[in-house]
Short mmCIF file of C-alpha atoms and ligand atoms in Angstrom, two decimals:
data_model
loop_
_atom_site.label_atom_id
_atom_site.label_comp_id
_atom_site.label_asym_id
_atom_site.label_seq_id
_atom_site.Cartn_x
_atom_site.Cartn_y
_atom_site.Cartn_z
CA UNK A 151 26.95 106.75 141.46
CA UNK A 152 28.13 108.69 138.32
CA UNK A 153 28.00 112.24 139.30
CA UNK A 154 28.01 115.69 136.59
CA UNK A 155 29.95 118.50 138.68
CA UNK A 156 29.03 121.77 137.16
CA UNK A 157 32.03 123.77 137.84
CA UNK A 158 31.61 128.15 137.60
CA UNK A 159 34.88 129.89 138.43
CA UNK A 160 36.92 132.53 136.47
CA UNK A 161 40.19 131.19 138.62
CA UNK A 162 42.08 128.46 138.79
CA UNK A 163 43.79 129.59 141.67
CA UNK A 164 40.40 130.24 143.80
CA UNK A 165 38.62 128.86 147.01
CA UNK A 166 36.58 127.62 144.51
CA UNK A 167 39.12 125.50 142.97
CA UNK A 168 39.96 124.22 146.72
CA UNK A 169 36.47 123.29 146.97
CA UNK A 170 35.95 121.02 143.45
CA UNK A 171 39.17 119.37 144.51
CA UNK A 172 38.41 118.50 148.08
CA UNK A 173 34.76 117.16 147.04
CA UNK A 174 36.41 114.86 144.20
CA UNK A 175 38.64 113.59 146.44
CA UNK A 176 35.90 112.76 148.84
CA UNK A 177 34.02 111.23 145.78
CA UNK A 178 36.57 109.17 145.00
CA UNK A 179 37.24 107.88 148.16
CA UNK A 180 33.15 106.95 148.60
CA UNK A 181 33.92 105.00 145.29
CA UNK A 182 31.99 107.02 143.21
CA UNK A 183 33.31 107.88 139.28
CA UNK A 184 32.19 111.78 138.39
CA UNK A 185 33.07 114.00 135.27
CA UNK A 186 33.42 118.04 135.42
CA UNK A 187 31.80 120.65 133.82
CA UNK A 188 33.98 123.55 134.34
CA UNK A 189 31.96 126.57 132.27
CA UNK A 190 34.47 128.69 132.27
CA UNK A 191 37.63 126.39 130.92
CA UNK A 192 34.70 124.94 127.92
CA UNK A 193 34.02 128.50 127.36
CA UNK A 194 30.09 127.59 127.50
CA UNK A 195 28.51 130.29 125.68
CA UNK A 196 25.99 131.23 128.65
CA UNK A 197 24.24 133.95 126.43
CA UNK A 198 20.63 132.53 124.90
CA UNK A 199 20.70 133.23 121.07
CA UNK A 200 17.81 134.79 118.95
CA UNK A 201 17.10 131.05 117.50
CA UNK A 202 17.10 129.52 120.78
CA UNK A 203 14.85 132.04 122.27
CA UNK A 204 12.56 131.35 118.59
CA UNK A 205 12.84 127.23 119.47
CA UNK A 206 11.90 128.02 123.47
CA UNK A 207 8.79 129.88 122.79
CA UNK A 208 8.04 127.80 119.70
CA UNK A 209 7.28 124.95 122.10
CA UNK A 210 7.84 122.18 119.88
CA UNK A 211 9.35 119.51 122.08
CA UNK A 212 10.66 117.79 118.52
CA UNK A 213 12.64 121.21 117.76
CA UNK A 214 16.52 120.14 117.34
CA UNK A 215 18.82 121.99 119.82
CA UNK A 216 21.93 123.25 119.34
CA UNK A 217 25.05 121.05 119.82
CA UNK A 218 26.86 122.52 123.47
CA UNK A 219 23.05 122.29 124.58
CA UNK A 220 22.92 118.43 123.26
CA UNK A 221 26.30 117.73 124.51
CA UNK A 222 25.75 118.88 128.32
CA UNK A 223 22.14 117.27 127.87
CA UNK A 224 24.06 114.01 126.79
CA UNK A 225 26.58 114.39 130.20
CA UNK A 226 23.11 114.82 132.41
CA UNK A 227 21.61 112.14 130.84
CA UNK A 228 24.86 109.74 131.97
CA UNK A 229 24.59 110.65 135.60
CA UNK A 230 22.90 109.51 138.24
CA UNK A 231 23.09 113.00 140.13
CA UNK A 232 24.51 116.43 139.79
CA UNK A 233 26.37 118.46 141.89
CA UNK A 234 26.99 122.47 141.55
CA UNK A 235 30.31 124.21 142.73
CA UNK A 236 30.26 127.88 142.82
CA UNK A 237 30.64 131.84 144.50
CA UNK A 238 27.25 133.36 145.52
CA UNK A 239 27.78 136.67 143.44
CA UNK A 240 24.73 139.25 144.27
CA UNK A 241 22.96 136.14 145.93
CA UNK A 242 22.99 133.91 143.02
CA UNK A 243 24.66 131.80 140.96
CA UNK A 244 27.48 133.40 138.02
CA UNK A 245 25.44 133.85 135.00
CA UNK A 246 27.63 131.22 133.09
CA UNK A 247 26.16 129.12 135.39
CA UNK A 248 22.73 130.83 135.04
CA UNK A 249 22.92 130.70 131.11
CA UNK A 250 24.02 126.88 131.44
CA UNK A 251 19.84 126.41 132.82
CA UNK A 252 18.43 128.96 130.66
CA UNK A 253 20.00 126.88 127.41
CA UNK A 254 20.39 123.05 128.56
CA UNK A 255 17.04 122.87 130.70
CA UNK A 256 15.33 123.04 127.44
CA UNK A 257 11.79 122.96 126.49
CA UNK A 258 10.84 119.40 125.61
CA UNK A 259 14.06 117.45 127.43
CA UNK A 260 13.46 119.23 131.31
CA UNK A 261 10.00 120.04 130.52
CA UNK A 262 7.09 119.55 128.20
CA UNK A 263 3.14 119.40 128.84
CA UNK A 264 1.30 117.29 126.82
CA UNK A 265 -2.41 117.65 125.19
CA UNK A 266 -3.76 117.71 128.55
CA UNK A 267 -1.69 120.44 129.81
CA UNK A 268 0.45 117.65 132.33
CA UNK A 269 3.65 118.50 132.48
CA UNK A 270 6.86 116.00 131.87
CA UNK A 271 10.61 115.83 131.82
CA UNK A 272 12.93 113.36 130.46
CA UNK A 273 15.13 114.26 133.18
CA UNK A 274 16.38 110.74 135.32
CA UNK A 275 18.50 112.31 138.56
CA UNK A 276 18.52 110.92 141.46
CA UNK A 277 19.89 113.21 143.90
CA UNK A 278 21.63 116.98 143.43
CA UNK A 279 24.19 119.23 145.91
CA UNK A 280 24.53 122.76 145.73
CA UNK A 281 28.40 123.59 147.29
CA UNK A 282 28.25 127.60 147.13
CA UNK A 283 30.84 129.67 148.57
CA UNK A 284 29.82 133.45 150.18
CA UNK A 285 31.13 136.06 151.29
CA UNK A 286 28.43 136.86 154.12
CA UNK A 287 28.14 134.33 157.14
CA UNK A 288 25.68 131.90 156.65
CA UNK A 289 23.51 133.38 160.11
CA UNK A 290 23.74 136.39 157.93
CA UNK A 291 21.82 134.77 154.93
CA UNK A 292 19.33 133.32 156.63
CA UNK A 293 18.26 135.94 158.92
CA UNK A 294 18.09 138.31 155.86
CA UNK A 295 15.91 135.65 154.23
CA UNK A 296 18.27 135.53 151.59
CA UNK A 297 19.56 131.97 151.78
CA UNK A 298 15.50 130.72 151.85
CA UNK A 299 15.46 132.79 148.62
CA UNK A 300 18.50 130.98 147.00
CA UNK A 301 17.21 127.25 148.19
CA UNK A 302 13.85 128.23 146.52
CA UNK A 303 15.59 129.48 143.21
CA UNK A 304 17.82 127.00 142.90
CA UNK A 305 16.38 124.10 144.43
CA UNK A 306 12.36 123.76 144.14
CA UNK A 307 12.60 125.52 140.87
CA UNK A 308 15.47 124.67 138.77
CA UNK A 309 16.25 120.87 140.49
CA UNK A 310 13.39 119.54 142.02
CA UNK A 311 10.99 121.62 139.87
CA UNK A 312 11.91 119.81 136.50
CA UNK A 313 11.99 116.12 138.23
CA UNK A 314 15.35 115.95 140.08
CA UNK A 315 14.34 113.48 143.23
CA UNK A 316 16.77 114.90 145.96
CA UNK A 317 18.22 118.54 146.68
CA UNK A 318 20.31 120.14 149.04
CA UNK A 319 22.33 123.31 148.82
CA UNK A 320 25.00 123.71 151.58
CA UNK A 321 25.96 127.06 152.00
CA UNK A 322 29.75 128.25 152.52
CA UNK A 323 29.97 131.20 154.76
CA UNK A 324 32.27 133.54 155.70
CA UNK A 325 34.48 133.35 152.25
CA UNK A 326 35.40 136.68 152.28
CA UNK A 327 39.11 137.93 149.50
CA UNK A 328 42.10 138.16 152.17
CA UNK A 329 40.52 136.13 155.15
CA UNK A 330 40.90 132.44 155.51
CA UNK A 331 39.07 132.50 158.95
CA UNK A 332 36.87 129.68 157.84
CA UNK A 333 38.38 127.97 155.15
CA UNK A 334 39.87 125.02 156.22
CA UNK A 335 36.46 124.45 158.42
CA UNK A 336 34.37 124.63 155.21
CA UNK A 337 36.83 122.60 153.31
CA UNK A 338 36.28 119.85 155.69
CA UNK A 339 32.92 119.95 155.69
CA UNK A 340 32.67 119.83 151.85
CA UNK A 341 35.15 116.62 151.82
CA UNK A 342 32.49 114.86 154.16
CA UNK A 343 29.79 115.86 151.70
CA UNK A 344 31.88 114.59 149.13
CA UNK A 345 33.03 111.32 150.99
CA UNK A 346 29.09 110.90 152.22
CA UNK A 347 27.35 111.44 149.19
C1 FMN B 455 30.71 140.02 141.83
C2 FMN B 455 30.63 139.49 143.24
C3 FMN B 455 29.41 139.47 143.88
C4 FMN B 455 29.30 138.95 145.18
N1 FMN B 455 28.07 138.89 145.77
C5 FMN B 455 27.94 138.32 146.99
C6 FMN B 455 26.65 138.19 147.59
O1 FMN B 455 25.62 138.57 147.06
N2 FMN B 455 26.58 137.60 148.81
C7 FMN B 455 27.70 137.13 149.47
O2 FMN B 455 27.57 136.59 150.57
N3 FMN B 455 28.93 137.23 148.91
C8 FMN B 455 29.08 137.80 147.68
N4 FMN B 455 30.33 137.89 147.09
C9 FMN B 455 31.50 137.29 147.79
C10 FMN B 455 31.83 135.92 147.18
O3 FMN B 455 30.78 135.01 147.34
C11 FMN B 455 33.11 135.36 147.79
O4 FMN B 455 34.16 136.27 147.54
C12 FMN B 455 33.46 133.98 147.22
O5 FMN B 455 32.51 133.04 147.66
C13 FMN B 455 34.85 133.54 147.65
O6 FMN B 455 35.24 132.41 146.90
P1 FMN B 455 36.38 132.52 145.76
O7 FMN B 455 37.63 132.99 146.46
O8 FMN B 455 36.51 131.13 145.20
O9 FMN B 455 35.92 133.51 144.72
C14 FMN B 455 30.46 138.45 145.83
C15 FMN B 455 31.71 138.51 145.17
C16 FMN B 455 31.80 139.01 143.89
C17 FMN B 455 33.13 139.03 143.19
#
């Protein structure tokens, strides 16, 4: 499989980094070929303009979009599944990564309705991951109901709600700045998902 890695980070020297490293690896040793998306080293502009908010709500499926949008949909459209690599910062993804959905998931390439009000997407994924890192133990997020919250967000709505066929977010706990109690453990587990995928 060809795989899109969507890469949100500020540092180069982060757990973060650890983890896109240690999941290529495992890639590569499952024989599959990948390219990364790393937001922050593109400089993605993650902020929605005035004339792509006009084209969104103008709902013409036809509308030209602008080029980093058509570029990243281009990179989508030559995988065969995506993967996501990032902190949970106040439960959710970074908003680079947050603005790369509001601009790429456009209106007319991960989602149109047609005269009859059925909806469509020209999106062809087969399968998705969602590697996060947190701060919080995972038992933590799901007793608080807050990891159900970020598997509905970013799974059945932005994956599997515009035609992705497979999801799964696995869920880093524990990552808290100065304490590497579970690092290596989650590092191992993310080569396996790397090495199984
Ligand atoms: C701005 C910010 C917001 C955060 N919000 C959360 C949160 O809502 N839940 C959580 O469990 N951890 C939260 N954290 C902790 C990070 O998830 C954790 O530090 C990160 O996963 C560690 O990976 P890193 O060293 O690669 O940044 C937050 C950290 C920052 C900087």
């Amino acid at each position: 499989m060809h795989v899109y890695i969507l890469f949100a980070h500020p540092s180069e020297n982060s757990f973060n980094k650890e983890v896109l490293e240690t999941f290529v690896k495992g890639l590569e040793d499952a024989g599959h070929t990948h390219e990364i998306g790393d937001l922050y080293r593109m400089d993605f502009e993650s902020d929605m303009d005035l004339a792509q908010y006009e084209r969104e709500v103008g709902l013409d499926p036809q509308a030209p979009v602008p080029d980093d949008v058509r570029a990243e949909q281009e990179k989508v459209n030559q995988a065969d599944a995506l993967a996501f690599i990032y902190p949970v910062w106040w439960s959710d993804c970074p908003a680079k990564l947050k603005g790369w959905f509001d601009k790429v998931w456009s209106y007319g390439y991960a989602y149109f309705y047609d005269d009859n009000e059925e909806r469509f997407t020209q999106i062809n994924i087969q399968k998705s991951l969602v590697i996060c890192s947190a701060g919080h133990p995972e038992e933590h997020l799901e007793e608080t109901g807050i990891a159900e919250s970020m598997r509905r967000i970013m799974l059945n709505d932005r994956l599997l709600g515009i035609g992705v066929r497979e999801a799964r977010m696995e869920i880093l706990g524990g990552m808290m700045p100065q304490d590497d109690t579970y690092r290596q453990e989650n590092l191992e587990k993310v080569y396996g998902l790397g090495r199984s995928f």
